[in-house]
mmCIF file of C-alpha atoms in Angstrom:
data_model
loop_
_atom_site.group_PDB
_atom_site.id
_atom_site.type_symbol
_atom_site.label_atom_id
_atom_site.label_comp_id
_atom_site.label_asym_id
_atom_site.label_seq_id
_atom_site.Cartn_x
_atom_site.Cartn_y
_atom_site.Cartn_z
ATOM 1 C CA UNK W 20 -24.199 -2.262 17.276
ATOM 2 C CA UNK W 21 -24.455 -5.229 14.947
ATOM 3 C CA UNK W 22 -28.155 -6.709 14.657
ATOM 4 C CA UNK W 23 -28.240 -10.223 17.232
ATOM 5 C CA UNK W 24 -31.178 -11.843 14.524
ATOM 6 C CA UNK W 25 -29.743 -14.645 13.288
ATOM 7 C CA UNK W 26 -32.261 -14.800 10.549
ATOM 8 C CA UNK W 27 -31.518 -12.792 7.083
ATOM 9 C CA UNK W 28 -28.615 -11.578 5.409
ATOM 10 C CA UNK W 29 -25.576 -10.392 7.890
ATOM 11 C CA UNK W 30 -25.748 -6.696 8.613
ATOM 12 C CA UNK W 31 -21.673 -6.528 7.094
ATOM 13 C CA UNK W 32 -21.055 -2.965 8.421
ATOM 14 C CA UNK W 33 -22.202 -4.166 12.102
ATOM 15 C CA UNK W 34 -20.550 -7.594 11.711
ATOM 16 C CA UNK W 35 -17.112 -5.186 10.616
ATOM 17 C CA UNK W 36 -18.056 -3.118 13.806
ATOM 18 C CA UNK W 37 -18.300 -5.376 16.111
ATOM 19 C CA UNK W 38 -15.348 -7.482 15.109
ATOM 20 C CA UNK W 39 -12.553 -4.387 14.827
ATOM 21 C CA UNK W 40 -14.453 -3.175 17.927
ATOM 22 C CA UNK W 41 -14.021 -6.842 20.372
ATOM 23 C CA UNK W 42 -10.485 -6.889 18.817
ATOM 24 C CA UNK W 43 -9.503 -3.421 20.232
ATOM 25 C CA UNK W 44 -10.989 -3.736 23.643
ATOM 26 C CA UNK W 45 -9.632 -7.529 24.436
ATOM 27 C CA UNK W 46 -6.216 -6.139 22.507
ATOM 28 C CA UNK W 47 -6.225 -3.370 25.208
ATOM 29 C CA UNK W 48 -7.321 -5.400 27.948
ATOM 30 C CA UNK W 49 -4.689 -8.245 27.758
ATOM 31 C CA UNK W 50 -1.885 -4.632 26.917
ATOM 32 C CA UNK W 51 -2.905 -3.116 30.335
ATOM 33 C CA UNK W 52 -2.215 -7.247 31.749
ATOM 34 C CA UNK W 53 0.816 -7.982 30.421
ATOM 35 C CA UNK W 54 2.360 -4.547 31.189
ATOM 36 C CA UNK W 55 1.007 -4.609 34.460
ATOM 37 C CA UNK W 56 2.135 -8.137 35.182
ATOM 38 C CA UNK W 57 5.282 -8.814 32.832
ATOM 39 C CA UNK W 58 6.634 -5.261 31.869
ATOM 40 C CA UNK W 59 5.984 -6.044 27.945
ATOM 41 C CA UNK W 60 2.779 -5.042 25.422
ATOM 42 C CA UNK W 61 0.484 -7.084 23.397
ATOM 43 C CA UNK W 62 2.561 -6.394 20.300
ATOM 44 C CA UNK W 63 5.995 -7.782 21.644
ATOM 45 C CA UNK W 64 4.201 -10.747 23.354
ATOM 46 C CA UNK W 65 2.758 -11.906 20.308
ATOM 47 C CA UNK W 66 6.669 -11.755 18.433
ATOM 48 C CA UNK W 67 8.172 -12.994 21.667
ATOM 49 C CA UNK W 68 5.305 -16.353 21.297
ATOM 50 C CA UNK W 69 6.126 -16.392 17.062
ATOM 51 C CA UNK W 70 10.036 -16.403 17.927
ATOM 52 C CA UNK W 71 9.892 -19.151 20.584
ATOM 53 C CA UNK W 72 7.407 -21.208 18.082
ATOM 54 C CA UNK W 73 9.174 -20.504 14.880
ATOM 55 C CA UNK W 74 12.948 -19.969 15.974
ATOM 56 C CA UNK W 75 15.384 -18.614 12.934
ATOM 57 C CA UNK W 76 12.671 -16.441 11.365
ATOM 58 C CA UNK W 77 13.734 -13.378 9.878
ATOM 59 C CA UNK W 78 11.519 -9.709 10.253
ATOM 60 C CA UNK W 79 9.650 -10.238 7.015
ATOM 61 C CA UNK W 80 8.931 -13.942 8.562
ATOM 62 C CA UNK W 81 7.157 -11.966 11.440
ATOM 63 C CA UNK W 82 5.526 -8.920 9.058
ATOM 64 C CA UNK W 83 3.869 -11.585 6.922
ATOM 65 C CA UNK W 84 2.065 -13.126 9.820
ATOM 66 C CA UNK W 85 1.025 -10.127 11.079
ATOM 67 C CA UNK W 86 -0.262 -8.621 8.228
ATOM 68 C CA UNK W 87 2.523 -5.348 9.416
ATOM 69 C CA UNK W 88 5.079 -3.456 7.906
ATOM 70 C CA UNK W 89 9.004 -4.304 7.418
ATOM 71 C CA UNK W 90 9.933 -1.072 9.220
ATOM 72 C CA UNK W 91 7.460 -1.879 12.164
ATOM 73 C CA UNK W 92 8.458 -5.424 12.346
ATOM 74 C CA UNK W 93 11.673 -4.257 12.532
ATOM 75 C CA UNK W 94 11.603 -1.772 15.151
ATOM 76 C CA UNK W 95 9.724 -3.987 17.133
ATOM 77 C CA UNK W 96 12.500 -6.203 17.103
ATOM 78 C CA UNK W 97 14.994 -3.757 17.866
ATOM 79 C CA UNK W 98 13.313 -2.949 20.973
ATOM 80 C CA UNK W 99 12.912 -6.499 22.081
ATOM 81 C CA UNK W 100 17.039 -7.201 20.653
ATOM 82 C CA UNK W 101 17.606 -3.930 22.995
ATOM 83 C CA UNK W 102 15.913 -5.880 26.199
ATOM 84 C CA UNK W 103 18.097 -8.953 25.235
ATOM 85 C CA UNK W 104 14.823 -10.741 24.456
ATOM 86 C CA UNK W 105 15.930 -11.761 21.166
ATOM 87 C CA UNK W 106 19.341 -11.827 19.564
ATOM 88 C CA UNK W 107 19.897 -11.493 15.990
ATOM 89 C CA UNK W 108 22.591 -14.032 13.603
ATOM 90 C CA UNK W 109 23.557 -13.832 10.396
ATOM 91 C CA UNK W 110 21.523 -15.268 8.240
ATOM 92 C CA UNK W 111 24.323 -17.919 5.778
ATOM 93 C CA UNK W 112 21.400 -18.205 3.086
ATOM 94 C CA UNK W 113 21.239 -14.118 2.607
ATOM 95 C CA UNK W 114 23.519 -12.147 4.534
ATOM 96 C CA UNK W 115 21.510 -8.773 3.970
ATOM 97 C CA UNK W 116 19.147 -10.399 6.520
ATOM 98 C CA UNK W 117 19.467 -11.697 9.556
ATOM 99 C CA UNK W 118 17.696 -14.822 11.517
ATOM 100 C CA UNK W 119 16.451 -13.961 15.075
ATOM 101 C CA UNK W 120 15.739 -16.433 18.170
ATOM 102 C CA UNK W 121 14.935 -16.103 21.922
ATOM 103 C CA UNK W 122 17.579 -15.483 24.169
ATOM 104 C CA UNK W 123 17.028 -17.360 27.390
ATOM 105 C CA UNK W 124 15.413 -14.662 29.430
ATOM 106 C CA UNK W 125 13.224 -14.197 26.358
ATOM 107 C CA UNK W 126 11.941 -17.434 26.882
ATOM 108 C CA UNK W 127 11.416 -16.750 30.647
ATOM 109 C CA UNK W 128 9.412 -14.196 29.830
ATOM 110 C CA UNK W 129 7.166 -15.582 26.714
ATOM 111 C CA UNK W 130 6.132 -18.864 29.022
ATOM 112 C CA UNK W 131 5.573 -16.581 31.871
ATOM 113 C CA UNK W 132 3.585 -14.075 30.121
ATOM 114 C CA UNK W 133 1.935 -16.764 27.971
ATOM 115 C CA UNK W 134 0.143 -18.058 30.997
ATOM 116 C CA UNK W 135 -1.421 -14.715 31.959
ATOM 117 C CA UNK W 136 -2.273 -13.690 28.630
ATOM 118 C CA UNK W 137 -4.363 -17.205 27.931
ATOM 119 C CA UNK W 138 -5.947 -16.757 31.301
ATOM 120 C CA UNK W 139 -6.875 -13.254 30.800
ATOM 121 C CA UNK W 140 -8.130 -14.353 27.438
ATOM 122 C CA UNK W 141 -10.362 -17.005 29.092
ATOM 123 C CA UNK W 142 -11.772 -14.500 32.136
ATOM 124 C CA UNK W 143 -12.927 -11.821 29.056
ATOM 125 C CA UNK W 144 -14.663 -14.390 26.758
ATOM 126 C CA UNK W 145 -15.752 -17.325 29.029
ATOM 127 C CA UNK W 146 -19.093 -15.962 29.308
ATOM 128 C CA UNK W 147 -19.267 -16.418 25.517
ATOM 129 C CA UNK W 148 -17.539 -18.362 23.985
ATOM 130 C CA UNK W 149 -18.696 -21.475 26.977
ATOM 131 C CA UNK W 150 -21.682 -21.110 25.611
ATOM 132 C CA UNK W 151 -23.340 -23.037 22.738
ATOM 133 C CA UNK W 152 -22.167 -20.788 20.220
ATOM 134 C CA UNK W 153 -18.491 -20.509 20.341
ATOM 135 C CA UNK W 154 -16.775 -22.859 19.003
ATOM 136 C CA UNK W 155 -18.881 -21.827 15.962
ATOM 137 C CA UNK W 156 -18.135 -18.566 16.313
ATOM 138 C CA UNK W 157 -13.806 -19.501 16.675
ATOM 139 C CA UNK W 158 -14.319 -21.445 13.559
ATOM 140 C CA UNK W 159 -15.937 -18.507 11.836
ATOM 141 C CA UNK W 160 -13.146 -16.721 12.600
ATOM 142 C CA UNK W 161 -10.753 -19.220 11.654
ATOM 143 C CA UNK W 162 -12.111 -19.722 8.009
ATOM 144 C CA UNK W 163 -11.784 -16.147 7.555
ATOM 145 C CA UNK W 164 -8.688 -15.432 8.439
ATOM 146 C CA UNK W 165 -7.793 -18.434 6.162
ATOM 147 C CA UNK W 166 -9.607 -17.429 3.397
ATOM 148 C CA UNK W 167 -8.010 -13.928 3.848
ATOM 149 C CA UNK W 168 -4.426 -14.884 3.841
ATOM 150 C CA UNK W 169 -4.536 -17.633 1.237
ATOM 151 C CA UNK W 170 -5.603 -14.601 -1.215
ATOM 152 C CA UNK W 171 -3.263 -12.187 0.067
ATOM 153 C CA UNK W 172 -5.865 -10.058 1.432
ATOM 154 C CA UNK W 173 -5.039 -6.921 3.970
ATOM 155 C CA UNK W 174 -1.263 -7.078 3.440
ATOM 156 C CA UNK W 175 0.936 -4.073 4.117
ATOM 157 C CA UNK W 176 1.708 -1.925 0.503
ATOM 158 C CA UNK W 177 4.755 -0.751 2.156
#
């Protein structure tokens, strides 16, 4: 476990810890909700929310946010195409790809799992991030993740 001194130089291999670590368990934790609650996983949520937000994307749209694969991406989307979540056009400007967006019940289901996965989200890190400290602590996070993709870092090599 990562040292809790803010004084001195950031213990980097704690920091890494406790940040892949938090990310699995509240990844897992809002998984077990959503399936429990909405039949779906963390993975097709989070397309489901990128569809409805960014309608006519294509696959490599959705692997570039999430830092994931084309074939990944793109079975992901065949399962949720399979469900009728998402339907997939032609896409006029290249037709070797194809532009996807929600199907009505795929919108149903994004709004209604959206509300259980931000309240989930807000029982695990009230304690926390309520306190003096997190809004800190999200913009932390948000100027790395910036920082990250505006260099290119962490994409997938295939």
């Amino acid at each position: 476990m990562a040292s809790k001194s803010s004084r001195g130089p950031v213990d980097l291999p704690g920091f890494f810890a406790d940040l892949v670590r938090c990310e699995t368990r509240l990844y897992n934790a809002l998984n077990d909700r959503l399936r429990e609650q909405h039949g779906i996983v963390t993975s097709q949520f989070e397309f489901l929310r990128f569809l409805r937000d960014h309608p006519g994307s294509r696959v490599a749209d959705l692997a570039t946010e999430f830092a994931i694969g084309i074939g990944a991406t793109s079975k992901g989307i065949d399962r949720l195409d399979k469900q009728a979540w998402v339907v997939r056009r032609t896409n006029p400007a290249d037709r070797r790809s194809s532009l996807l967006d929600l199907t009505p019940e795929g919108l149903r289901l994004v709004e209604a799992a959206e509300a259980t996965f931000t309240r989930t989200l807000a029982e695990l890190t009230a304690d926390v991030l309520s306190g003096p400290s997190g809004a800190a602590a999200a913009q932390v996070f948000s100027e790395l993740r910036s920082a990250l993709e505006r260099d290119q870092i962490g994409l997938p090599t295939g």
